[in-house]
Amino acid sequence: FGWRPRRDSNSRSRLRRAVLYPLSYGGLSPGKLRPRRGPKGNVPAWTSAWRLRWHGVTSSSFYSRPVRAGWWSAPAARAALIIVLLVLTSCVRQATPSPAEQRSTPPPWSAPRDAISYITAAGLEAQPLSSNENSRVVDLRITVDGTSVEVPAHVGIDRVRALQAPVHTHDTSGQVWLEGRETDAVTLGQFFTVWGVRFDDHCLGSACGALKVTVDGKASSAPREVRLAASRTINITASS
């Protein structure tokens, strides 16, 4: 018996076959897979089934009949999927960053998550994470009430928005990095603003009893104005 696709007068079935079948067949047109006819013009059932399997077209209980589909069906489906994804992603907005706060609490002090707000509060330019020109490193050591305070990683780095300040940290080693544009004028006070910790001539966080800052072994009378680019080692000692 010959294999021939039956005509379907139902418009819903025709629509289903025209839209869903090409996606299942990957854009391959079963209409092009006509096997050779026998001596009497009939097509053996095994020949039809074998040729369809060879070309990746199989039947199921739900979709039992192939449908004609042009070569453009699979690319069109992929293009439609890409368009849908672009529309969905364009509708998703980044969360509004929380405002910058200068903490007046005892240590430890973590790195702010929304660094963009703190970079702006410090009057610095937010730059891409790939900005690594003019690299300098300053060693910062902090002691509060006789206990060493860890300088956390990712101070000044906004990983959500892929931005960083020209002054930031990469790890907890105490190394403060100057990278990117306009690093020469960055001060110690701006670094603490980016960190979100109160720092002035008298207080560090909640420690306002005594404050001593030495830069390369010399005491500083204006600690907030210390230029990091002109420094190698900075020691801060504070007590409550």
PDB file of C-alpha atoms in Angstrom:
ATOM      1  CA  PHE A   1       0.000   0.000   0.000  1.00  0.00           C
ATOM      2  CA  GLY A   2       1.223   3.430  -0.820  1.00  0.00           C
ATOM      3  CA  TRP A   3       1.964   6.127   1.727  1.00  0.00           C
ATOM      4  CA  ARG A   4       0.289   9.440   1.092  1.00  0.00           C
ATOM      5  CA  PRO A   5      -0.410  12.305   3.500  1.00  0.00           C
ATOM      6  CA  ARG A   6      -4.120  12.730   4.034  1.00  0.00           C
ATOM      7  CA  ARG A   7      -5.764  16.056   3.476  1.00  0.00           C
ATOM      8  CA  ASP A   8      -7.146  17.671   6.580  1.00  0.00           C
ATOM      9  CA  SER A   9     -10.060  20.013   6.223  1.00  0.00           C
ATOM     10  CA  ASN A  10      -9.877  21.097   9.820  1.00  0.00           C
ATOM     11  CA  SER A  11      -8.227  24.535   9.927  1.00  0.00           C
ATOM     12  CA  ARG A  12      -6.966  24.047  13.487  1.00  0.00           C
ATOM     13  CA  SER A  13      -5.261  20.791  12.578  1.00  0.00           C
ATOM     14  CA  ARG A  14      -3.687  22.375   9.505  1.00  0.00           C
ATOM     15  CA  LEU A  15      -2.362  25.229  11.625  1.00  0.00           C
ATOM     16  CA  ARG A  16      -0.972  22.811  14.190  1.00  0.00           C
ATOM     17  CA  ARG A  17       0.749  20.774  11.516  1.00  0.00           C
ATOM     18  CA  ALA A  18       2.115  23.839   9.751  1.00  0.00           C
ATOM     19  CA  VAL A  19       3.574  25.425  12.877  1.00  0.00           C
ATOM     20  CA  LEU A  20       4.560  22.614  15.251  1.00  0.00           C
ATOM     21  CA  TYR A  21       5.689  19.917  12.815  1.00  0.00           C
ATOM     22  CA  PRO A  22       8.517  21.959  11.275  1.00  0.00           C
ATOM     23  CA  LEU A  23       9.933  22.543  14.760  1.00  0.00           C
ATOM     24  CA  SER A  24       9.831  18.804  15.464  1.00  0.00           C
ATOM     25  CA  TYR A  25      11.461  17.916  12.130  1.00  0.00           C
ATOM     26  CA  GLY A  26      14.111  20.651  12.416  1.00  0.00           C
ATOM     27  CA  GLY A  27      12.955  22.324   9.207  1.00  0.00           C
ATOM     28  CA  LEU A  28      13.177  19.152   7.076  1.00  0.00           C
ATOM     29  CA  SER A  29      10.428  18.772   4.549  1.00  0.00           C
ATOM     30  CA  PRO A  30       8.936  15.280   4.543  1.00  0.00           C
ATOM     31  CA  GLY A  31       7.458  16.119   1.157  1.00  0.00           C
ATOM     32  CA  LYS A  32      10.936  15.749  -0.310  1.00  0.00           C
ATOM     33  CA  LEU A  33      11.392  12.254   1.089  1.00  0.00           C
ATOM     34  CA  ARG A  34       9.226  10.359  -1.384  1.00  0.00           C
ATOM     35  CA  PRO A  35      10.512   6.801  -1.800  1.00  0.00           C
ATOM     36  CA  ARG A  36      10.646   5.049  -5.143  1.00  0.00           C
ATOM     37  CA  ARG A  37       7.494   3.420  -6.348  1.00  0.00           C
ATOM     38  CA  GLY A  38       7.162  -0.274  -7.080  1.00  0.00           C
ATOM     39  CA  PRO A  39       6.233  -1.902 -10.332  1.00  0.00           C
ATOM     40  CA  LYS A  40       2.551  -1.140  -9.849  1.00  0.00           C
ATOM     41  CA  GLY A  41       3.077   2.363  -8.585  1.00  0.00           C
ATOM     42  CA  ASN A  42       2.744   1.393  -4.924  1.00  0.00           C
ATOM     43  CA  VAL A  43       5.208   2.224  -2.168  1.00  0.00           C
ATOM     44  CA  PRO A  44       6.069  -0.571   0.288  1.00  0.00           C
ATOM     45  CA  ALA A  45       5.354   0.424   3.869  1.00  0.00           C
ATOM     46  CA  TRP A  46       8.785  -0.709   5.057  1.00  0.00           C
ATOM     47  CA  THR A  47      10.494   1.440   2.402  1.00  0.00           C
ATOM     48  CA  SER A  48       8.567   4.541   3.443  1.00  0.00           C
ATOM     49  CA  ALA A  49       9.248   4.043   7.136  1.00  0.00           C
ATOM     50  CA  TRP A  50      12.940   3.285   6.581  1.00  0.00           C
ATOM     51  CA  ARG A  51      13.509   6.401   4.472  1.00  0.00           C
ATOM     52  CA  LEU A  52      11.746   8.615   7.004  1.00  0.00           C
ATOM     53  CA  ARG A  53      13.838   7.217   9.864  1.00  0.00           C
ATOM     54  CA  TRP A  54      17.003   7.669   7.823  1.00  0.00           C
ATOM     55  CA  HIS A  55      16.264  11.394   7.473  1.00  0.00           C
ATOM     56  CA  GLY A  56      15.344  11.821  11.157  1.00  0.00           C
ATOM     57  CA  VAL A  57      11.577  11.967  10.676  1.00  0.00           C
ATOM     58  CA  THR A  58       9.608   9.676  12.922  1.00  0.00           C
ATOM     59  CA  SER A  59       5.950   9.430  13.699  1.00  0.00           C
ATOM     60  CA  SER A  60       4.229   9.397  17.062  1.00  0.00           C
ATOM     61  CA  SER A  61       0.754   8.677  18.330  1.00  0.00           C
ATOM     62  CA  PHE A  62       0.016  12.388  18.647  1.00  0.00           C
ATOM     63  CA  TYR A  63       1.656  13.675  15.459  1.00  0.00           C
ATOM     64  CA  SER A  64       1.139  10.757  13.125  1.00  0.00           C
ATOM     65  CA  ARG A  65       1.456  12.558   9.803  1.00  0.00           C
ATOM     66  CA  PRO A  66       4.354  14.577   8.400  1.00  0.00           C
ATOM     67  CA  VAL A  67       3.698  17.990   6.933  1.00  0.00           C
ATOM     68  CA  ARG A  68       5.475  20.002   4.320  1.00  0.00           C
ATOM     69  CA  ALA A  69       7.992  22.442   5.717  1.00  0.00           C
ATOM     70  CA  GLY A  70      10.427  24.720   3.962  1.00  0.00           C
ATOM     71  CA  TRP A  71      14.150  24.851   4.620  1.00  0.00           C
ATOM     72  CA  TRP A  72      13.644  28.127   6.450  1.00  0.00           C
ATOM     73  CA  SER A  73      11.539  26.660   9.294  1.00  0.00           C
ATOM     74  CA  ALA A  74      14.381  25.911  11.744  1.00  0.00           C
ATOM     75  CA  PRO A  75      16.213  29.249  11.200  1.00  0.00           C
ATOM     76  CA  ALA A  76      12.907  31.086  11.560  1.00  0.00           C
ATOM     77  CA  ALA A  77      12.211  29.307  14.854  1.00  0.00           C
ATOM     78  CA  ARG A  78      15.661  30.188  16.164  1.00  0.00           C
ATOM     79  CA  ALA A  79      15.245  33.821  15.113  1.00  0.00           C
ATOM     80  CA  ALA A  80      11.883  34.002  16.874  1.00  0.00           C
ATOM     81  CA  LEU A  81      13.393  32.566  20.057  1.00  0.00           C
ATOM     82  CA  ILE A  82      16.216  35.110  19.976  1.00  0.00           C
ATOM     83  CA  ILE A  83      13.746  37.961  19.546  1.00  0.00           C
ATOM     84  CA  VAL A  84      11.683  36.758  22.515  1.00  0.00           C
ATOM     85  CA  LEU A  85      14.804  36.526  24.704  1.00  0.00           C
ATOM     86  CA  LEU A  86      15.897  40.026  23.714  1.00  0.00           C
ATOM     87  CA  VAL A  87      12.485  41.438  24.553  1.00  0.00           C
ATOM     88  CA  LEU A  88      12.436  39.712  27.946  1.00  0.00           C
ATOM     89  CA  THR A  89      15.952  40.798  28.922  1.00  0.00           C
ATOM     90  CA  SER A  90      15.319  44.399  27.862  1.00  0.00           C
ATOM     91  CA  CYS A  91      12.376  44.527  30.238  1.00  0.00           C
ATOM     92  CA  VAL A  92      14.502  43.514  33.251  1.00  0.00           C
ATOM     93  CA  ARG A  93      16.006  46.501  35.014  1.00  0.00           C
ATOM     94  CA  GLN A  94      18.918  46.479  37.407  1.00  0.00           C
ATOM     95  CA  ALA A  95      18.036  47.062  41.012  1.00  0.00           C
ATOM     96  CA  THR A  96      18.447  50.604  42.274  1.00  0.00           C
ATOM     97  CA  PRO A  97      21.650  50.785  44.349  1.00  0.00           C
ATOM     98  CA  SER A  98      21.279  51.507  48.028  1.00  0.00           C
ATOM     99  CA  PRO A  99      22.533  54.917  49.215  1.00  0.00           C
ATOM    100  CA  ALA A 100      26.012  55.268  50.637  1.00  0.00           C
ATOM    101  CA  GLU A 101      26.355  55.185  54.434  1.00  0.00           C
ATOM    102  CA  GLN A 102      29.383  55.970  56.571  1.00  0.00           C
ATOM    103  CA  ARG A 103      29.391  53.457  59.411  1.00  0.00           C
ATOM    104  CA  SER A 104      30.196  54.607  62.917  1.00  0.00           C
ATOM    105  CA  THR A 105      30.288  51.109  64.356  1.00  0.00           C
ATOM    106  CA  PRO A 106      33.081  48.921  65.745  1.00  0.00           C
ATOM    107  CA  PRO A 107      34.930  46.668  63.302  1.00  0.00           C
ATOM    108  CA  PRO A 108      34.786  44.462  61.345  1.00  0.00           C
ATOM    109  CA  TRP A 109      33.569  46.441  58.341  1.00  0.00           C
ATOM    110  CA  SER A 110      32.546  44.559  55.228  1.00  0.00           C
ATOM    111  CA  ALA A 111      32.837  45.834  51.674  1.00  0.00           C
ATOM    112  CA  PRO A 112      29.635  47.547  50.477  1.00  0.00           C
ATOM    113  CA  ARG A 113      27.708  45.536  47.899  1.00  0.00           C
ATOM    114  CA  ASP A 114      26.476  48.527  45.859  1.00  0.00           C
ATOM    115  CA  ALA A 115      29.871  50.126  45.486  1.00  0.00           C
ATOM    116  CA  ILE A 116      28.618  52.517  42.799  1.00  0.00           C
ATOM    117  CA  SER A 117      26.883  54.661  45.456  1.00  0.00           C
ATOM    118  CA  TYR A 118      30.055  54.887  47.545  1.00  0.00           C
ATOM    119  CA  ILE A 119      32.232  55.664  44.533  1.00  0.00           C
ATOM    120  CA  THR A 120      29.937  58.557  43.689  1.00  0.00           C
ATOM    121  CA  ALA A 121      29.881  59.748  47.307  1.00  0.00           C
ATOM    122  CA  ALA A 122      33.694  59.863  47.275  1.00  0.00           C
ATOM    123  CA  GLY A 123      33.691  62.042  44.158  1.00  0.00           C
ATOM    124  CA  LEU A 124      35.462  59.389  42.087  1.00  0.00           C
ATOM    125  CA  GLU A 125      34.799  58.042  38.614  1.00  0.00           C
ATOM    126  CA  ALA A 126      33.339  54.571  38.245  1.00  0.00           C
ATOM    127  CA  GLN A 127      35.417  52.717  35.672  1.00  0.00           C
ATOM    128  CA  PRO A 128      35.182  49.295  33.969  1.00  0.00           C
ATOM    129  CA  LEU A 129      36.705  46.324  35.761  1.00  0.00           C
ATOM    130  CA  SER A 130      39.252  46.057  32.956  1.00  0.00           C
ATOM    131  CA  SER A 131      40.834  49.395  33.894  1.00  0.00           C
ATOM    132  CA  ASN A 132      44.328  48.459  35.083  1.00  0.00           C
ATOM    133  CA  GLU A 133      46.578  51.241  33.854  1.00  0.00           C
ATOM    134  CA  ASN A 134      48.742  53.287  36.257  1.00  0.00           C
ATOM    135  CA  SER A 135      48.798  50.455  38.795  1.00  0.00           C
ATOM    136  CA  ARG A 136      50.167  51.170  42.263  1.00  0.00           C
ATOM    137  CA  VAL A 137      49.861  49.305  45.544  1.00  0.00           C
ATOM    138  CA  VAL A 138      49.711  50.757  49.058  1.00  0.00           C
ATOM    139  CA  ASP A 139      50.014  48.592  52.190  1.00  0.00           C
ATOM    140  CA  LEU A 140      47.378  49.572  54.755  1.00  0.00           C
ATOM    141  CA  ARG A 141      47.557  48.337  58.347  1.00  0.00           C
ATOM    142  CA  ILE A 142      44.751  49.142  60.817  1.00  0.00           C
ATOM    143  CA  THR A 143      44.630  48.491  64.563  1.00  0.00           C
ATOM    144  CA  VAL A 144      41.649  49.344  66.771  1.00  0.00           C
ATOM    145  CA  ASP A 145      41.905  48.911  70.537  1.00  0.00           C
ATOM    146  CA  GLY A 146      44.954  46.705  70.108  1.00  0.00           C
ATOM    147  CA  THR A 147      43.299  44.330  67.608  1.00  0.00           C
ATOM    148  CA  SER A 148      44.242  44.108  63.961  1.00  0.00           C
ATOM    149  CA  VAL A 149      41.386  44.986  61.607  1.00  0.00           C
ATOM    150  CA  GLU A 150      41.041  43.178  58.299  1.00  0.00           C
ATOM    151  CA  VAL A 151      40.680  45.249  55.150  1.00  0.00           C
ATOM    152  CA  PRO A 152      38.115  43.219  53.178  1.00  0.00           C
ATOM    153  CA  ALA A 153      38.274  42.217  49.549  1.00  0.00           C
ATOM    154  CA  HIS A 154      36.293  44.036  46.847  1.00  0.00           C
ATOM    155  CA  VAL A 155      36.187  47.442  48.504  1.00  0.00           C
ATOM    156  CA  GLY A 156      35.388  49.825  45.662  1.00  0.00           C
ATOM    157  CA  ILE A 157      34.367  47.027  43.279  1.00  0.00           C
ATOM    158  CA  ASP A 158      30.751  46.794  42.130  1.00  0.00           C
ATOM    159  CA  ARG A 159      30.515  43.241  40.828  1.00  0.00           C
ATOM    160  CA  VAL A 160      26.811  43.584  40.001  1.00  0.00           C
ATOM    161  CA  ARG A 161      27.454  46.417  37.531  1.00  0.00           C
ATOM    162  CA  ALA A 162      31.033  45.442  36.564  1.00  0.00           C
ATOM    163  CA  LEU A 163      32.460  48.766  37.744  1.00  0.00           C
ATOM    164  CA  GLN A 164      35.265  49.763  40.074  1.00  0.00           C
ATOM    165  CA  ALA A 165      36.708  52.837  41.725  1.00  0.00           C
ATOM    166  CA  PRO A 166      40.250  53.975  40.895  1.00  0.00           C
ATOM    167  CA  VAL A 167      41.072  52.862  44.459  1.00  0.00           C
ATOM    168  CA  HIS A 168      39.975  49.366  45.525  1.00  0.00           C
ATOM    169  CA  THR A 169      41.035  46.041  47.030  1.00  0.00           C
ATOM    170  CA  HIS A 170      41.199  42.586  45.479  1.00  0.00           C
ATOM    171  CA  ASP A 171      41.779  40.454  48.580  1.00  0.00           C
ATOM    172  CA  THR A 172      42.239  40.649  52.352  1.00  0.00           C
ATOM    173  CA  SER A 173      46.015  41.119  52.282  1.00  0.00           C
ATOM    174  CA  GLY A 174      45.782  44.803  53.192  1.00  0.00           C
ATOM    175  CA  GLN A 175      46.961  45.910  49.769  1.00  0.00           C
ATOM    176  CA  VAL A 176      45.044  48.885  48.397  1.00  0.00           C
ATOM    177  CA  TRP A 177      45.221  49.138  44.626  1.00  0.00           C
ATOM    178  CA  LEU A 178      45.284  52.292  42.537  1.00  0.00           C
ATOM    179  CA  GLU A 179      44.274  51.422  38.974  1.00  0.00           C
ATOM    180  CA  GLY A 180      42.692  53.286  36.092  1.00  0.00           C
ATOM    181  CA  ARG A 181      42.325  56.972  35.367  1.00  0.00           C
ATOM    182  CA  GLU A 182      42.842  59.844  37.806  1.00  0.00           C
ATOM    183  CA  THR A 183      44.637  57.834  40.474  1.00  0.00           C
ATOM    184  CA  ASP A 184      47.228  60.465  41.372  1.00  0.00           C
ATOM    185  CA  ALA A 185      44.854  62.621  43.419  1.00  0.00           C
ATOM    186  CA  VAL A 186      43.033  59.841  45.341  1.00  0.00           C
ATOM    187  CA  THR A 187      43.257  60.391  49.100  1.00  0.00           C
ATOM    188  CA  LEU A 188      43.034  58.147  52.153  1.00  0.00           C
ATOM    189  CA  GLY A 189      39.781  59.856  53.114  1.00  0.00           C
ATOM    190  CA  GLN A 190      38.245  58.946  49.759  1.00  0.00           C
ATOM    191  CA  PHE A 191      39.226  55.325  50.251  1.00  0.00           C
ATOM    192  CA  PHE A 192      37.372  55.186  53.583  1.00  0.00           C
ATOM    193  CA  THR A 193      34.358  56.842  51.957  1.00  0.00           C
ATOM    194  CA  VAL A 194      34.374  54.123  49.312  1.00  0.00           C
ATOM    195  CA  TRP A 195      34.685  51.580  52.126  1.00  0.00           C
ATOM    196  CA  GLY A 196      31.752  53.177  53.954  1.00  0.00           C
ATOM    197  CA  VAL A 197      33.591  53.739  57.257  1.00  0.00           C
ATOM    198  CA  ARG A 198      33.715  57.025  59.143  1.00  0.00           C
ATOM    199  CA  PHE A 199      37.237  58.420  59.104  1.00  0.00           C
ATOM    200  CA  ASP A 200      38.310  61.909  60.113  1.00  0.00           C
ATOM    201  CA  ASP A 201      40.986  63.629  62.165  1.00  0.00           C
ATOM    202  CA  HIS A 202      39.658  62.123  65.409  1.00  0.00           C
ATOM    203  CA  CYS A 203      37.586  58.990  64.707  1.00  0.00           C
ATOM    204  CA  LEU A 204      37.733  55.686  62.901  1.00  0.00           C
ATOM    205  CA  GLY A 205      34.343  54.010  62.987  1.00  0.00           C
ATOM    206  CA  SER A 206      33.274  54.127  66.622  1.00  0.00           C
ATOM    207  CA  ALA A 207      36.810  54.605  67.979  1.00  0.00           C
ATOM    208  CA  CYS A 208      37.131  58.302  68.820  1.00  0.00           C
ATOM    209  CA  GLY A 209      39.483  58.209  71.819  1.00  0.00           C
ATOM    210  CA  ALA A 210      42.784  58.594  69.984  1.00  0.00           C
ATOM    211  CA  LEU A 211      43.819  58.370  66.354  1.00  0.00           C
ATOM    212  CA  LYS A 212      47.332  58.133  64.951  1.00  0.00           C
ATOM    213  CA  VAL A 213      48.231  57.834  61.270  1.00  0.00           C
ATOM    214  CA  THR A 214      51.757  57.311  60.002  1.00  0.00           C
ATOM    215  CA  VAL A 215      52.744  57.397  56.330  1.00  0.00           C
ATOM    216  CA  ASP A 216      56.012  55.666  55.509  1.00  0.00           C
ATOM    217  CA  GLY A 217      57.018  56.031  59.168  1.00  0.00           C
ATOM    218  CA  LYS A 218      56.073  59.726  59.507  1.00  0.00           C
ATOM    219  CA  ALA A 219      53.060  60.979  61.488  1.00  0.00           C
ATOM    220  CA  SER A 220      50.373  62.786  59.500  1.00  0.00           C
ATOM    221  CA  SER A 221      48.450  65.741  60.916  1.00  0.00           C
ATOM    222  CA  ALA A 222      45.821  65.615  58.137  1.00  0.00           C
ATOM    223  CA  PRO A 223      45.101  61.899  57.621  1.00  0.00           C
ATOM    224  CA  ARG A 224      42.163  62.366  55.265  1.00  0.00           C
ATOM    225  CA  GLU A 225      44.323  64.349  52.846  1.00  0.00           C
ATOM    226  CA  VAL A 226      47.076  61.757  52.521  1.00  0.00           C
ATOM    227  CA  ARG A 227      47.675  61.054  48.831  1.00  0.00           C
ATOM    228  CA  LEU A 228      47.798  57.308  48.280  1.00  0.00           C
ATOM    229  CA  ALA A 229      49.879  57.572  45.104  1.00  0.00           C
ATOM    230  CA  ALA A 230      52.675  59.187  47.105  1.00  0.00           C
ATOM    231  CA  SER A 231      52.566  56.551  49.860  1.00  0.00           C
ATOM    232  CA  ARG A 232      53.862  53.009  50.272  1.00  0.00           C
ATOM    233  CA  THR A 233      52.861  51.992  53.791  1.00  0.00           C
ATOM    234  CA  ILE A 234      50.132  53.518  55.949  1.00  0.00           C
ATOM    235  CA  ASN A 235      49.551  52.517  59.584  1.00  0.00           C
ATOM    236  CA  ILE A 236      46.389  53.597  61.402  1.00  0.00           C
ATOM    237  CA  THR A 237      46.015  53.082  65.153  1.00  0.00           C
ATOM    238  CA  ALA A 238      42.757  54.028  66.891  1.00  0.00           C
ATOM    239  CA  SER A 239      41.335  53.555  70.382  1.00  0.00           C
ATOM    240  CA  SER A 240      37.892  54.012  71.890  1.00  0.00           C
TER     241      SER A 240
END
